[in-house]
Coordinates of C-alpha atoms in Angstrom, one line a residue:
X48 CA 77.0 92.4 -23.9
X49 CA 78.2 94.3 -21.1
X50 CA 78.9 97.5 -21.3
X51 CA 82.4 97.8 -20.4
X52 CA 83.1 95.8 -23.2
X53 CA 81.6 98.2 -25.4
X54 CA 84.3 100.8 -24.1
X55 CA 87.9 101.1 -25.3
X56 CA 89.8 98.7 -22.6
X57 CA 93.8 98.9 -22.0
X58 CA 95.3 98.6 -18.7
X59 CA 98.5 100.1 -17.9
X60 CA 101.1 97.5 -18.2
X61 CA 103.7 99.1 -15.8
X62 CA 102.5 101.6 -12.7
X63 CA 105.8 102.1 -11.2
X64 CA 107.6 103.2 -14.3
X65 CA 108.4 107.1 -15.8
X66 CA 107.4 105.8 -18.9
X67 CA 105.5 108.1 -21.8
X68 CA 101.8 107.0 -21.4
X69 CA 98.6 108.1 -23.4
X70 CA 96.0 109.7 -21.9
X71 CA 93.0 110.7 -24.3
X72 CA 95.8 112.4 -26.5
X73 CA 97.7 114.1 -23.5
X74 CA 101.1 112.9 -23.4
X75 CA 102.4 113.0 -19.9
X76 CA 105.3 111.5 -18.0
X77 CA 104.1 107.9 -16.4
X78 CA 103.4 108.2 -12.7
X79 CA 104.5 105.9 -9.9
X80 CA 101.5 104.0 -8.7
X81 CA 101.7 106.3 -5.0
X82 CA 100.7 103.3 -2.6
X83 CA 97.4 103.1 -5.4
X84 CA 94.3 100.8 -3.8
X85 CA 94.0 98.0 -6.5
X86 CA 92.3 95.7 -4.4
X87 CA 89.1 94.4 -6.0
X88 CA 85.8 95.7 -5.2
X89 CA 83.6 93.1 -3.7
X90 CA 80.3 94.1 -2.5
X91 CA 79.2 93.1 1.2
X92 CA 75.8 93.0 0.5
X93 CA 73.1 91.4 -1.8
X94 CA 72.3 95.3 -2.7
X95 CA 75.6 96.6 -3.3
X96 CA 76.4 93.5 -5.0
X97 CA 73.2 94.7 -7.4
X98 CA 74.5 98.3 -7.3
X99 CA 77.4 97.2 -9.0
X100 CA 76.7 95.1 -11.6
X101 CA 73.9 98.3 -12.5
X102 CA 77.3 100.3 -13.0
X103 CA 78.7 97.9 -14.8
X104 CA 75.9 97.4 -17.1
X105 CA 73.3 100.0 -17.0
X106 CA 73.8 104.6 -18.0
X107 CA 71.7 105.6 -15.3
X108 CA 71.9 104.3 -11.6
X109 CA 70.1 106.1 -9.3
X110 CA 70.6 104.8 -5.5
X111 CA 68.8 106.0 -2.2
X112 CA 70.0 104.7 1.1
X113 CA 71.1 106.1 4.4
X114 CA 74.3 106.7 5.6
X115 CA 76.9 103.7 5.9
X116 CA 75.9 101.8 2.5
X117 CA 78.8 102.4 0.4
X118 CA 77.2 103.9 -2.5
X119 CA 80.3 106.9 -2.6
X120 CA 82.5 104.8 -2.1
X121 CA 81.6 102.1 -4.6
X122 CA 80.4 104.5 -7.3
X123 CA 84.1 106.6 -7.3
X124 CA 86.1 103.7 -6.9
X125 CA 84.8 101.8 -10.1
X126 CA 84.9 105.6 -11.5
X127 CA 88.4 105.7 -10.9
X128 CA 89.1 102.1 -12.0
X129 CA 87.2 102.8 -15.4
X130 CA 89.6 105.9 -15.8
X131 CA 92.8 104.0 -15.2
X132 CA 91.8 101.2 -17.2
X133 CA 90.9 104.2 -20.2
X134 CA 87.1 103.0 -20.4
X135 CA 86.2 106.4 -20.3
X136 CA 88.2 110.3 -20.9
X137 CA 87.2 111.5 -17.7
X138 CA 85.6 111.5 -14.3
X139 CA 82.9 114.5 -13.1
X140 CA 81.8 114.7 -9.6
X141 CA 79.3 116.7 -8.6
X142 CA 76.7 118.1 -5.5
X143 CA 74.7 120.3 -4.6
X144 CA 75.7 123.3 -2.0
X145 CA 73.1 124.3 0.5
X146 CA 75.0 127.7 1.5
X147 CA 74.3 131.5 1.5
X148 CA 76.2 132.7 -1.2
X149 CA 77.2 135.1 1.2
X150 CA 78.4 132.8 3.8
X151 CA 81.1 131.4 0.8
X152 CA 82.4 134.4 0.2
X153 CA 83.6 135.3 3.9
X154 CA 85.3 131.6 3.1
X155 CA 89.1 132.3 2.7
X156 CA 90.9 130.8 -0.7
X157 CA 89.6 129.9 -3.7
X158 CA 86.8 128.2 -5.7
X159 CA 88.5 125.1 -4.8
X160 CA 88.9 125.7 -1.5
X161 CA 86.1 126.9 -0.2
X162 CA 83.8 123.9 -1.8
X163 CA 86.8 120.9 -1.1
X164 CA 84.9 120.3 2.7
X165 CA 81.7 119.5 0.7
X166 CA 83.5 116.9 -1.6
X167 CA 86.1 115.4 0.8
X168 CA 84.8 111.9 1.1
X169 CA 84.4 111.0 -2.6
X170 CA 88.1 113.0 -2.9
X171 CA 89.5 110.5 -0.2
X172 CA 88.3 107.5 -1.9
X173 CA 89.6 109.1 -5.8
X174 CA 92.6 109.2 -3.5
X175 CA 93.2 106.2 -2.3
X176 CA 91.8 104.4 -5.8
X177 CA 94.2 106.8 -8.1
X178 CA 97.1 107.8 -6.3
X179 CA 98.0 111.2 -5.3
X180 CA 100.4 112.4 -8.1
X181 CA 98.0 110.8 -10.5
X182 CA 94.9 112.5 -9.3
X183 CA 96.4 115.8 -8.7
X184 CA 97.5 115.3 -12.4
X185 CA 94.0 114.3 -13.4
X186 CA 92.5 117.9 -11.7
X187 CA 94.8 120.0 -13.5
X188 CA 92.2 122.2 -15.1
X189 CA 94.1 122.2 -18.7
X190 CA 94.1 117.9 -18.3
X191 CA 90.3 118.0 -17.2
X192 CA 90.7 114.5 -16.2
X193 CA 88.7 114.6 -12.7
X194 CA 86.6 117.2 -12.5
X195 CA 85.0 117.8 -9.1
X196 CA 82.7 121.3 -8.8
X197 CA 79.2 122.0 -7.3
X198 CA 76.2 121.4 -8.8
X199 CA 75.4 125.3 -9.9
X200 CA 78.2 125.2 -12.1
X201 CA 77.4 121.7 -14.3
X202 CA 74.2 124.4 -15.8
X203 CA 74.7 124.5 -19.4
X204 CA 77.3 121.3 -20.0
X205 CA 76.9 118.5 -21.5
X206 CA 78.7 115.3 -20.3
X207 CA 80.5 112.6 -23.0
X208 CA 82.6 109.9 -22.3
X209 CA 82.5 110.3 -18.6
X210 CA 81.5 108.6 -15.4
X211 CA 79.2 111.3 -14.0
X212 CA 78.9 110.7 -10.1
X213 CA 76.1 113.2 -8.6
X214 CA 75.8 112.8 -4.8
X215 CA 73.5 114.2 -2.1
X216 CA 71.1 114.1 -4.4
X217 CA 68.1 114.7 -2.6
X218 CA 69.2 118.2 -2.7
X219 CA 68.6 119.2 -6.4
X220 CA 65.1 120.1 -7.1
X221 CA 63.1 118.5 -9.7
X222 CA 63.7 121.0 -12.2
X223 CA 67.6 120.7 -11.6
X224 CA 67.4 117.3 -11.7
X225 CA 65.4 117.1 -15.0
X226 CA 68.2 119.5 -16.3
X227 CA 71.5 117.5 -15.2
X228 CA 69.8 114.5 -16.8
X229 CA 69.0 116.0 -20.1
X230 CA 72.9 117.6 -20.9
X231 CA 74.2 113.5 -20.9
X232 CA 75.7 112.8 -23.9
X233 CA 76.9 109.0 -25.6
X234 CA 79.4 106.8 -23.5
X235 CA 78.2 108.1 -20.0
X236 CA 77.7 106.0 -16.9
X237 CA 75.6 108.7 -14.7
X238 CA 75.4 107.3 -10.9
X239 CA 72.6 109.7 -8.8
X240 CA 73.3 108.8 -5.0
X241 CA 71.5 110.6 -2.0
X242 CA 69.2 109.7 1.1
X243 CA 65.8 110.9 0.9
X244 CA 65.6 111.3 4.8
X245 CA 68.4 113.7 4.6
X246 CA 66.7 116.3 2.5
X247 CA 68.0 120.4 3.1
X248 CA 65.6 121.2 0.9
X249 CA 63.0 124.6 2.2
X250 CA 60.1 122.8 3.4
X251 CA 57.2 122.2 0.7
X252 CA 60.0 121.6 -2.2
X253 CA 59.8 117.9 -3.5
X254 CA 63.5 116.3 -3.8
X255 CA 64.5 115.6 -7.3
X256 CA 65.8 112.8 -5.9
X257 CA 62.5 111.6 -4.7
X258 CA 60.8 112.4 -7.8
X259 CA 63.3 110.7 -9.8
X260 CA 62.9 107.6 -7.8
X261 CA 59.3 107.4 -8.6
X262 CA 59.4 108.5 -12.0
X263 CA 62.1 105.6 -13.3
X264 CA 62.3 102.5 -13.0
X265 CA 64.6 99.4 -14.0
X266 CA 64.9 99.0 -17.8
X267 CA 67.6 98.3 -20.6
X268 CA 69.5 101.2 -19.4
X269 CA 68.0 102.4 -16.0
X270 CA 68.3 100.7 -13.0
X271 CA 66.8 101.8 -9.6
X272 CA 68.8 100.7 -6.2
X273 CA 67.1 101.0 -2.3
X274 CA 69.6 100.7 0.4
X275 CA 68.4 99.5 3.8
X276 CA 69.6 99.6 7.3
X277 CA 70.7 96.1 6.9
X278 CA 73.3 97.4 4.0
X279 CA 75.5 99.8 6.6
X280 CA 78.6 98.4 6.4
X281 CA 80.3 101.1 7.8
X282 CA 80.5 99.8 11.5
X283 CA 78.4 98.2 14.0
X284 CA 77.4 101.2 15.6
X285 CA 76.3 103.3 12.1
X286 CA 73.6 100.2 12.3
X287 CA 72.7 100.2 15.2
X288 CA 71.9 104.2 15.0
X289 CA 70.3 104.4 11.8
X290 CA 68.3 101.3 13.4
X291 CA 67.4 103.5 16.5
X292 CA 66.6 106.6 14.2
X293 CA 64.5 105.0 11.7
X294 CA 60.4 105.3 12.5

């Protein structure tokens, strides 16, 4: 059975309405839809085309591939369409932040500010999926609908009913990764994206991401995705560079 199915599923019947909706017992005023995306999803590729259906039916995707692929864009789009559609109570987007702490606190504003460069592009696709009035709704810290915060502070939590998207993976270590994994609790879908090539990590400390990769594989509940160079979608010229780069 998929797993979707296994979820509480009710679509909003009316998006350009004020009309009292329910929201994981939050009561709040019905939103206009705010130019919302709600085009389907269709992947462009055999492997996004696997990469989805592993969302759909699999807890743990983990996805390595190089710039261009669509794995952020795909992974918070269908996070935000599961949200909407009240498959799951929240959304929790996560990184890690290679940065002096020292360096962010010269950084003018805010927690939120000083982190939001880091998490722009999975923020512009929430965006464009959700609305604007609807995801700045969702981010209200006492609504906790969208959560979006580096990867130091998810230490401790432990994640239910949530689509838990961790990007730039190959950052975490393999202790941090073995942590993040172990604090998932029951209805999660837990996507792990990152490029292996693109690791920040001090030289001689193995990649969580890496390690992850060889330590699962696909199962009931796991699946494992490789992007290629062939999978850029982003443009003709993202191709033909990673194509140039690659050894």
């Amino acid at each position: 059975m998929m797993k979707r199915d296994l979820r509480h599923h009710q679509c909003y019947q009316d998006d350009n309405v004020t009309s009292l909706v329910q929201l994981g017992g939050v009561e709040a005023i019905g939103m206009a839809r705010d130019n919302r995306d709600t085009s389907e999803i269709l992947p462009r590729t055999e492997t996004q085309r696997r990469y989805m259906r592993a969302i759909n039916y699999k807890k743990l995707i983990i996805a390595s591939g190089e710039a261009g692929c669509g794995k952020t864009f795909i992974s918070a789009a269908m996070a935000a369409g599961a949200l909407i559609n009240k498959e799951i109570d929240r959304i929790i987007v996560t990184r890690p932040v290679l940065q002096a702490d020292e360096d962010l606190g010269f950084l003018p504003g805010d927690m939120a500010e000083k982190f939001a460069p880091y998490f722009r592009p999975v923020y512009d696709v929430l965006l464009k999926r959700m609305g604007a009035s609807f995801l700045q709704y969702c981010l209200r810290p006492e609504i906790g609908k969208v959560e979006i915060a580096p990867f130091a502070y998810m230490r401790g939590r432990t994640f239910e009913n949530a689509f838990v998207i961790l990007d730039e993976a190959q950052n975490v270590t393999i202790n941090q990764m073995k942590m993040f994994l172990t604090r998932l609790g029951e209805n999660v879908t837990v996507i792990v994206n990152g490029d292996i090539s693109q690791c920040d990590l001090p030289v001689g400390v193995v990649s969580g991401l890496r390690d992850a990769l060889e330590r699962f594989s696909d199962d009931e509940i796991v699946s494992v995705i490789h992007f290629n160079q062939e999978d850029c979608v982003r443009s003709q010229l993202c191709q033909k560079t990673l194509l140039a780069y690659c050894e």
